[in-house]
Amino acid sequence: QVQLVESGGGLVQPGGSLRLSCAASGFTFSTYAMSWVRLVPGKGLEWVSGINIGAETTTYADSVKGRFIISRDNAKNTLYLHANSLKPEDTAVYYCAKAVTQYTDYGHDYWGQGTQVTVSS
């Protein structure tokens, strides 16, 4: 069965960085687009970033553009999110999500358990 396992979250001070990872299994990882989404306290679920199957195209929410970088290693079936210059507003549970096609436009069908990111001084 499809499984997505996030890791790399934790407590970090404002301005710090984290690298989140998502280990994927149970499907052909290299043939599906992937996304990161987050559940922000007081705001709800927000899409963060997406990446196509070959990583030539990446997209970001305005709130993280210029600070976060999404990447993937298809040989390792792993999705990454490099989160830099973190702000308290970035505090959330971050989820890895599998798109239903090679594009993120048509939604996602599987989600991981999430990893907690807390940005606080």
XYZ file of N, CA and C in Angstrom:
363
model
N 0.852 -1.192 0.000
C 0.000 0.000 0.000
C 0.890 1.246 0.000
N 0.354 2.342 -0.491
C 1.083 3.597 -0.517
C 1.390 4.033 0.907
N 2.634 4.433 1.131
C 3.034 4.922 2.434
C 3.965 6.114 2.266
N 3.707 7.161 3.041
C 4.514 8.371 3.033
C 4.879 8.681 4.478
N 6.171 8.753 4.762
C 6.639 8.957 6.127
C 7.518 10.195 6.183
N 7.026 11.214 6.879
C 7.761 12.468 7.006
C 8.701 12.426 8.207
N 9.790 13.182 8.117
C 10.727 13.318 9.218
C 11.483 14.633 9.068
N 12.214 15.016 10.101
C 13.055 16.197 10.041
C 12.524 17.418 10.755
N 11.303 17.342 11.262
C 10.752 18.466 11.986
C 11.386 18.618 13.355
N 11.027 19.699 14.032
C 11.563 19.945 15.354
C 11.387 21.384 15.767
N 12.034 21.745 16.859
C 11.996 23.104 17.389
C 13.194 23.881 16.873
N 12.936 25.040 16.302
C 14.001 25.870 15.753
C 13.713 27.335 16.058
N 14.759 28.120 16.255
C 14.600 29.550 16.501
C 14.303 30.302 15.211
N 13.641 31.450 15.302
C 13.414 32.255 14.099
C 14.719 32.522 13.358
N 14.682 32.394 12.040
C 15.869 32.557 11.225
C 16.624 31.273 10.970
N 16.266 30.227 11.674
C 16.918 28.942 11.509
C 16.402 28.164 10.313
N 16.943 26.964 10.131
C 16.594 26.136 8.980
C 16.343 24.695 9.394
N 15.536 24.021 8.606
C 15.277 22.597 8.767
C 15.187 21.952 7.395
N 15.556 20.681 7.313
C 15.319 19.898 6.110
C 14.340 18.797 6.431
N 13.176 18.880 5.822
C 12.163 17.856 5.990
C 12.311 16.802 4.899
N 12.074 15.559 5.258
C 12.159 14.463 4.309
C 10.863 13.675 4.294
N 10.578 13.067 3.166
C 9.406 12.214 3.010
C 9.836 10.950 2.284
N 9.818 9.841 2.986
C 10.159 8.552 2.397
C 8.905 7.909 1.829
N 8.917 7.628 0.530
C 7.747 7.101 -0.158
C 7.928 5.630 -0.514
N 6.839 4.878 -0.448
C 6.865 3.474 -0.829
C 5.469 3.036 -1.254
N 5.392 1.899 -1.943
C 4.112 1.347 -2.348
C 3.591 1.848 -3.684
N 4.356 2.658 -4.379
C 3.979 3.149 -5.706
C 5.233 3.567 -6.456
N 5.086 3.811 -7.760
C 6.217 4.231 -8.569
C 6.426 5.730 -8.376
N 7.262 6.062 -7.424
C 7.469 7.439 -6.994
C 7.799 8.373 -8.156
N 8.647 7.919 -9.066
C 9.147 8.773 -10.140
C 8.088 9.172 -11.167
N 6.908 8.575 -11.139
C 5.862 8.876 -12.117
C 4.762 9.784 -11.575
N 4.915 10.279 -10.357
C 3.905 11.133 -9.752
C 4.490 12.443 -9.251
N 3.756 13.522 -9.479
C 4.103 14.788 -8.854
C 3.863 14.684 -7.346
N 4.519 15.542 -6.596
C 4.406 15.525 -5.141
C 4.253 16.943 -4.610
N 3.692 17.056 -3.414
C 3.517 18.350 -2.777
C 3.809 18.262 -1.287
N 4.097 19.418 -0.721
C 4.104 19.604 0.724
C 2.931 20.508 1.079
N 2.192 20.132 2.105
C 1.135 20.969 2.646
C 1.353 21.080 4.146
N 0.744 22.072 4.771
C 0.915 22.228 6.209
C -0.386 22.625 6.874
N -0.542 22.182 8.121
C -1.682 22.536 8.941
C -1.196 23.556 9.957
N -1.620 24.798 9.777
C -1.159 25.911 10.600
C -2.180 26.206 11.690
N -1.743 26.269 12.950
C -2.681 26.593 14.034
C -3.368 27.929 13.790
N -4.683 27.937 13.892
C -5.455 29.153 13.712
C -5.729 29.535 12.272
N -5.150 28.830 11.314
C -5.346 29.158 9.901
C -5.891 27.994 9.090
N -5.491 26.796 9.422
C -5.980 25.636 8.703
C -4.946 25.048 7.762
N -5.433 24.293 6.799
C -4.570 23.582 5.870
C -4.156 24.480 4.720
N -2.851 24.551 4.470
C -2.309 25.384 3.400
C -1.352 24.570 2.529
N -1.485 24.703 1.222
C -0.525 24.122 0.299
C 0.765 24.927 0.355
N 1.899 24.256 0.383
C 3.192 24.914 0.539
C 3.995 24.919 -0.757
N 4.156 23.742 -1.370
C 5.032 23.627 -2.528
C 4.719 22.365 -3.313
N 5.016 22.400 -4.616
C 4.822 21.246 -5.470
C 5.995 21.053 -6.405
N 6.163 19.821 -6.875
C 7.269 19.491 -7.763
C 6.810 18.444 -8.769
N 7.230 18.604 -10.028
C 6.846 17.639 -11.044
C 7.764 16.425 -10.998
N 7.490 15.455 -11.853
C 8.168 14.171 -11.730
C 9.661 14.230 -12.003
N 10.084 15.147 -12.875
C 11.492 15.278 -13.199
C 12.179 16.412 -12.470
N 11.429 17.131 -11.635
C 11.934 18.237 -10.821
C 12.303 19.481 -11.637
N 11.926 19.527 -12.918
C 12.201 20.710 -13.738
C 11.309 21.886 -13.358
N 10.130 21.588 -12.806
C 9.180 22.617 -12.427
C 8.850 22.507 -10.946
N 9.034 23.608 -10.235
C 8.662 23.683 -8.824
C 7.798 24.904 -8.605
N 6.859 24.812 -7.677
C 5.965 25.918 -7.371
C 5.884 26.097 -5.864
N 5.602 27.343 -5.449
C 5.594 27.673 -4.037
C 4.461 28.622 -3.697
N 3.946 28.480 -2.491
C 3.017 29.468 -1.972
C 3.758 30.779 -1.747
N 3.044 31.895 -1.892
C 3.677 33.198 -1.717
C 4.318 33.348 -0.336
N 3.742 32.715 0.651
C 4.223 32.848 2.014
C 5.603 32.240 2.247
N 6.020 31.323 1.377
C 7.311 30.656 1.560
C 8.266 30.873 0.400
N 7.809 31.500 -0.663
C 8.637 31.706 -1.846
C 9.898 32.492 -1.504
N 11.029 31.984 -1.952
C 12.304 32.606 -1.666
C 12.971 32.095 -0.405
N 12.230 31.348 0.407
C 12.772 30.811 1.651
C 12.830 29.286 1.660
N 11.860 28.655 1.025
C 11.786 27.193 0.996
C 12.191 26.669 -0.374
N 12.789 25.491 -0.393
C 13.161 24.821 -1.638
C 12.688 23.377 -1.591
N 11.896 22.986 -2.579
C 11.442 21.607 -2.686
C 12.341 20.859 -3.662
N 12.620 19.606 -3.369
C 13.434 18.788 -4.250
C 13.034 17.330 -4.096
N 13.534 16.488 -4.991
C 13.235 15.065 -4.905
C 14.404 14.259 -5.420
N 14.561 13.074 -4.886
C 15.557 12.121 -5.347
C 14.791 10.869 -5.736
N 14.524 10.727 -7.029
C 13.715 9.605 -7.492
C 14.400 8.260 -7.276
N 15.720 8.247 -7.291
C 16.443 7.007 -7.049
C 16.269 6.517 -5.625
N 16.005 7.441 -4.704
C 15.827 7.101 -3.295
C 14.373 7.157 -2.853
N 13.463 7.449 -3.787
C 12.036 7.567 -3.472
C 11.800 8.533 -2.310
N 12.465 9.669 -2.371
C 12.411 10.618 -1.265
C 12.124 12.030 -1.751
N 11.232 12.702 -1.048
C 10.890 14.101 -1.281
C 11.474 14.935 -0.149
N 11.969 16.126 -0.471
C 12.581 16.994 0.525
C 11.954 18.383 0.514
N 12.046 19.053 1.649
C 11.720 20.463 1.739
C 12.784 21.132 2.599
N 13.598 21.973 1.972
C 14.582 22.769 2.703
C 13.910 24.068 3.113
N 13.675 24.218 4.396
C 12.993 25.383 4.933
C 14.018 26.292 5.592
N 14.215 27.459 5.007
C 15.211 28.407 5.486
C 14.551 29.679 6.006
N 15.314 30.453 6.758
C 14.833 31.721 7.304
C 13.457 31.557 7.936
N 13.337 30.570 8.771
C 12.043 30.220 9.342
C 11.484 31.310 10.243
N 10.171 31.468 10.166
C 9.445 32.456 10.944
C 8.460 31.753 11.871
N 8.052 32.413 12.950
C 7.039 31.803 13.821
C 5.777 31.408 13.064
N 5.431 32.148 12.017
C 4.256 31.851 11.208
C 4.384 30.542 10.439
N 5.592 29.993 10.353
C 5.806 28.714 9.679
C 5.497 27.527 10.583
N 5.229 27.790 11.848
C 4.899 26.718 12.781
C 3.667 25.971 12.294
N 3.806 24.666 12.122
C 2.719 23.861 11.572
C 3.130 22.401 11.558
N 2.158 21.551 11.279
C 2.451 20.161 10.952
C 2.590 20.089 9.439
N 3.715 19.591 8.973
C 3.994 19.517 7.546
C 3.737 18.108 7.029
N 2.976 18.029 5.946
C 2.593 16.757 5.362
C 3.138 16.608 3.949
N 3.573 15.428 3.620
C 3.941 15.038 2.275
C 2.704 14.454 1.601
N 2.449 14.835 0.346
C 1.264 14.370 -0.348
C 1.592 13.918 -1.769
N 1.005 12.819 -2.183
C 1.169 12.261 -3.519
C 0.074 12.790 -4.424
N 0.458 13.364 -5.565
C -0.509 13.812 -6.546
C -1.110 12.617 -7.281
N -2.304 12.807 -7.848
C -2.969 11.716 -8.558
C -2.411 11.505 -9.957
N -1.640 12.474 -10.471
C -1.025 12.373 -11.788
C 0.396 12.915 -11.726
N 0.984 13.147 -12.879
C 2.302 13.760 -12.940
C 2.248 15.259 -12.671
N 1.048 15.800 -12.493
C 0.847 17.201 -12.159
C 0.114 17.313 -10.829
N 0.302 18.434 -10.130
C -0.394 18.659 -8.865
C -1.777 19.264 -9.060
N -2.098 19.684 -10.279
C -3.341 20.390 -10.578
C -4.596 19.599 -10.235
N -4.517 18.279 -10.287
C -5.699 17.440 -10.120
C -5.843 16.865 -8.720
N -5.113 17.410 -7.778
C -5.257 17.010 -6.396
C -4.331 15.891 -5.970
N -4.549 15.456 -4.731
C -3.691 14.449 -4.121
C -4.533 13.349 -3.488
N -4.015 12.140 -3.489
C -4.798 11.013 -2.991
C -4.218 10.317 -1.766
N -2.952 10.553 -1.449
C -2.346 9.969 -0.259
C -1.538 11.009 0.484
N -1.568 10.885 1.812
C -0.891 11.831 2.695
C -0.121 11.080 3.769
N 0.955 11.681 4.250
C 1.691 11.091 5.351
C 1.088 11.457 6.691
N 1.767 11.060 7.757
C 1.310 11.351 9.114
C 1.701 12.752 9.573
N 2.670 13.351 8.905
C 3.085 14.701 9.219
C 4.264 14.766 10.171
N 4.987 15.872 10.111
C 6.077 16.140 11.037
C 5.922 17.564 11.565
N 6.066 17.724 12.864
C 5.832 19.013 13.518
C 7.037 19.927 13.380
N 6.783 21.142 12.926
C 7.792 22.195 12.885
C 7.335 23.316 13.808
N 8.160 23.648 14.786
C 7.852 24.727 15.709
C 8.958 25.763 15.653
N 8.599 26.992 15.317
C 9.553 28.088 15.219
C 9.267 29.057 16.355
N 10.171 29.121 17.308
C 9.953 29.938 18.501
C 11.276 30.295 19.139
N 11.325 31.478 19.726
C 12.490 31.915 20.467
C 12.306 31.720 21.960
